[in-house]
CSV table of C-alpha atoms in Angstrom, one decimal:
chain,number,residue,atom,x,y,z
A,1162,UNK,CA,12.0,-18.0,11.6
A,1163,UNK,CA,9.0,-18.1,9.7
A,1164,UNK,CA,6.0,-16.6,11.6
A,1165,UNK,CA,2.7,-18.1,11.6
A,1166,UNK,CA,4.5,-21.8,10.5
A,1167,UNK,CA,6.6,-24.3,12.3
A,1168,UNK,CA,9.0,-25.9,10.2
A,1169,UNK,CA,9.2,-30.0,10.0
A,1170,UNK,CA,12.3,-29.9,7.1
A,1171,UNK,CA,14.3,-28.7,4.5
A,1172,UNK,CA,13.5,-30.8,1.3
A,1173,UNK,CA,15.6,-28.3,-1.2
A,1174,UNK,CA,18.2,-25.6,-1.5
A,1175,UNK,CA,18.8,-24.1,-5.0
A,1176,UNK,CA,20.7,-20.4,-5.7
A,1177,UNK,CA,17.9,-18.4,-5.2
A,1178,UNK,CA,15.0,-20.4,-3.4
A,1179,UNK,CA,14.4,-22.5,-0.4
A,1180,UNK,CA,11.8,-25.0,0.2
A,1181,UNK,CA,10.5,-26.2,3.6
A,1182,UNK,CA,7.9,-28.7,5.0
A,1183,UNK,CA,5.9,-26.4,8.0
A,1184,UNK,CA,2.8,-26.8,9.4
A,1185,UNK,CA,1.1,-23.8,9.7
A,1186,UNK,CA,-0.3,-22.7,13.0
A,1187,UNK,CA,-3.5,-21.2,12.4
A,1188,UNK,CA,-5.0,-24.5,11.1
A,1189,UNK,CA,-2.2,-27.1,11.5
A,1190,UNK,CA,-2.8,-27.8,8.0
A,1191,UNK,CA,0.4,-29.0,6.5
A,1192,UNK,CA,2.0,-26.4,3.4
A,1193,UNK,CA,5.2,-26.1,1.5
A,1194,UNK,CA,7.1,-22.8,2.0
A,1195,UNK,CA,9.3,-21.9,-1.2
A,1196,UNK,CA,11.2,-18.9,0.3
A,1197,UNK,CA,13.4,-16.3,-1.5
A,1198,UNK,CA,16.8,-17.6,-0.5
A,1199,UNK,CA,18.5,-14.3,0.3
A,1200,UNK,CA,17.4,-11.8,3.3
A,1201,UNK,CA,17.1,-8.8,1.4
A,1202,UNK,CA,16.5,-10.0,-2.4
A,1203,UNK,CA,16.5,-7.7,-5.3
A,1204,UNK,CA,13.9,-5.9,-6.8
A,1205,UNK,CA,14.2,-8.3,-9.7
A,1206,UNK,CA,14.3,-11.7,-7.6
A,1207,UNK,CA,11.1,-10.0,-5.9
A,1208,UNK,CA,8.9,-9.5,-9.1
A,1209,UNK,CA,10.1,-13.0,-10.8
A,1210,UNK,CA,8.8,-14.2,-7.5
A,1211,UNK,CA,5.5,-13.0,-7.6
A,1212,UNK,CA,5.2,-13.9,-11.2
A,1213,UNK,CA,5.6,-17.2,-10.6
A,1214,UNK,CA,3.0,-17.1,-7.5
A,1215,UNK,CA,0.8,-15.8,-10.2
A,1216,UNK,CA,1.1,-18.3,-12.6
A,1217,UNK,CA,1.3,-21.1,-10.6
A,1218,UNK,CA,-2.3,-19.7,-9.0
A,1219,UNK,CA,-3.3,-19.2,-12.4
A,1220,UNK,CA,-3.3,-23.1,-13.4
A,1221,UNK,CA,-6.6,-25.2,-12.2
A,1222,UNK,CA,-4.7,-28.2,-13.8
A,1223,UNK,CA,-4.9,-31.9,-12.1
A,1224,UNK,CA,-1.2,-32.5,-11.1
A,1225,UNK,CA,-0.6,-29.4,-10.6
A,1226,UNK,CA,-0.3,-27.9,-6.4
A,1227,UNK,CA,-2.8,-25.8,-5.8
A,1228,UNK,CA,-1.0,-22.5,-4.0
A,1229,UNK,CA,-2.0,-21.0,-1.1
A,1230,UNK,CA,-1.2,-17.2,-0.5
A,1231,UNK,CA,2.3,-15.0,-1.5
A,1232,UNK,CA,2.9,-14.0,2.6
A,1233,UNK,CA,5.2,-11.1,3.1
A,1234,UNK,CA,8.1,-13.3,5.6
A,1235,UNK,CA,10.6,-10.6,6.9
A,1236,UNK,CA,12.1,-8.5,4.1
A,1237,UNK,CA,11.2,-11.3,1.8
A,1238,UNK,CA,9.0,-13.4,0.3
A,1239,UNK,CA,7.4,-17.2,0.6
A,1240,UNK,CA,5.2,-19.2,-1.7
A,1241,UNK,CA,2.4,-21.1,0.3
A,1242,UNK,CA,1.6,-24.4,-1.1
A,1243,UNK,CA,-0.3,-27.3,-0.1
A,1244,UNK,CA,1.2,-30.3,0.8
A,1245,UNK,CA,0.7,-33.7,-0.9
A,1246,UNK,CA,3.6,-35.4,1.0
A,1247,UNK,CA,5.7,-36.2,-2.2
A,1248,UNK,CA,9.4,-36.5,-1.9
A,1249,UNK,CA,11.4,-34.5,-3.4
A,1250,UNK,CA,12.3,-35.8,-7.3
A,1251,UNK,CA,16.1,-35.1,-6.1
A,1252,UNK,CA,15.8,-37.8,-3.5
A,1253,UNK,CA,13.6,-40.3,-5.9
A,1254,UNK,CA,16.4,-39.7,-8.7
A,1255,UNK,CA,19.1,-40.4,-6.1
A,1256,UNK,CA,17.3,-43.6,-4.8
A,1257,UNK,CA,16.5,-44.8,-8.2
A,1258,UNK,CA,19.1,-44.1,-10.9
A,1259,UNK,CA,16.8,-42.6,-13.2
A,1260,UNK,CA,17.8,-39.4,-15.0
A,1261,UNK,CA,22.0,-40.4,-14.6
């Protein structure tokens, strides 16, 4: 599916995005892989995309996960980010009652 990565799990699904736990081959360092949801996304999924790869390089702020790379996957796109082996603030808010 995704070259170069072996996927270990879904953690989220939204309209437009996808985001997987992988390992990726090369180093079997563990990443996230926030993926353009859609096979052939549009020109203006494609450049919101990138923009947020770019900003989300951009920060050098503590808390924030340091990205990886912007890796062409197919005809789309996927965010490489490290990962800090969180859970997912859907599953947190669903165990915990939180933000109801």
């Amino acid at each position: 599916m995704f070259t170069g990565y072996e996927i270990k799990e879904k953690l989220y699904e939204s309209q437009r995005t996808i985001v997987f736990r992988a390992i990726r081959k090369e180093d079997y360092r563990p990443v996230i892989l926030k993926v353009l949801k859609h096979e052939r996304p549009t020109p203006e999924e494609i450049t919101r995309f990138k923009l947020e790869f770019e900003l989300t390089l951009s920060l050098q702020v503590e808390g924030v996960i340091n990205v990886y790379s912007l890796e062409k996957q197919g005809n789309s796109l996927a965010i490489v980010m490290e990962d800090i082996d969180g859970e997912p603030l859907t599953n947190w808010n669903s165990e915990h009652d939180i933000l109801d």
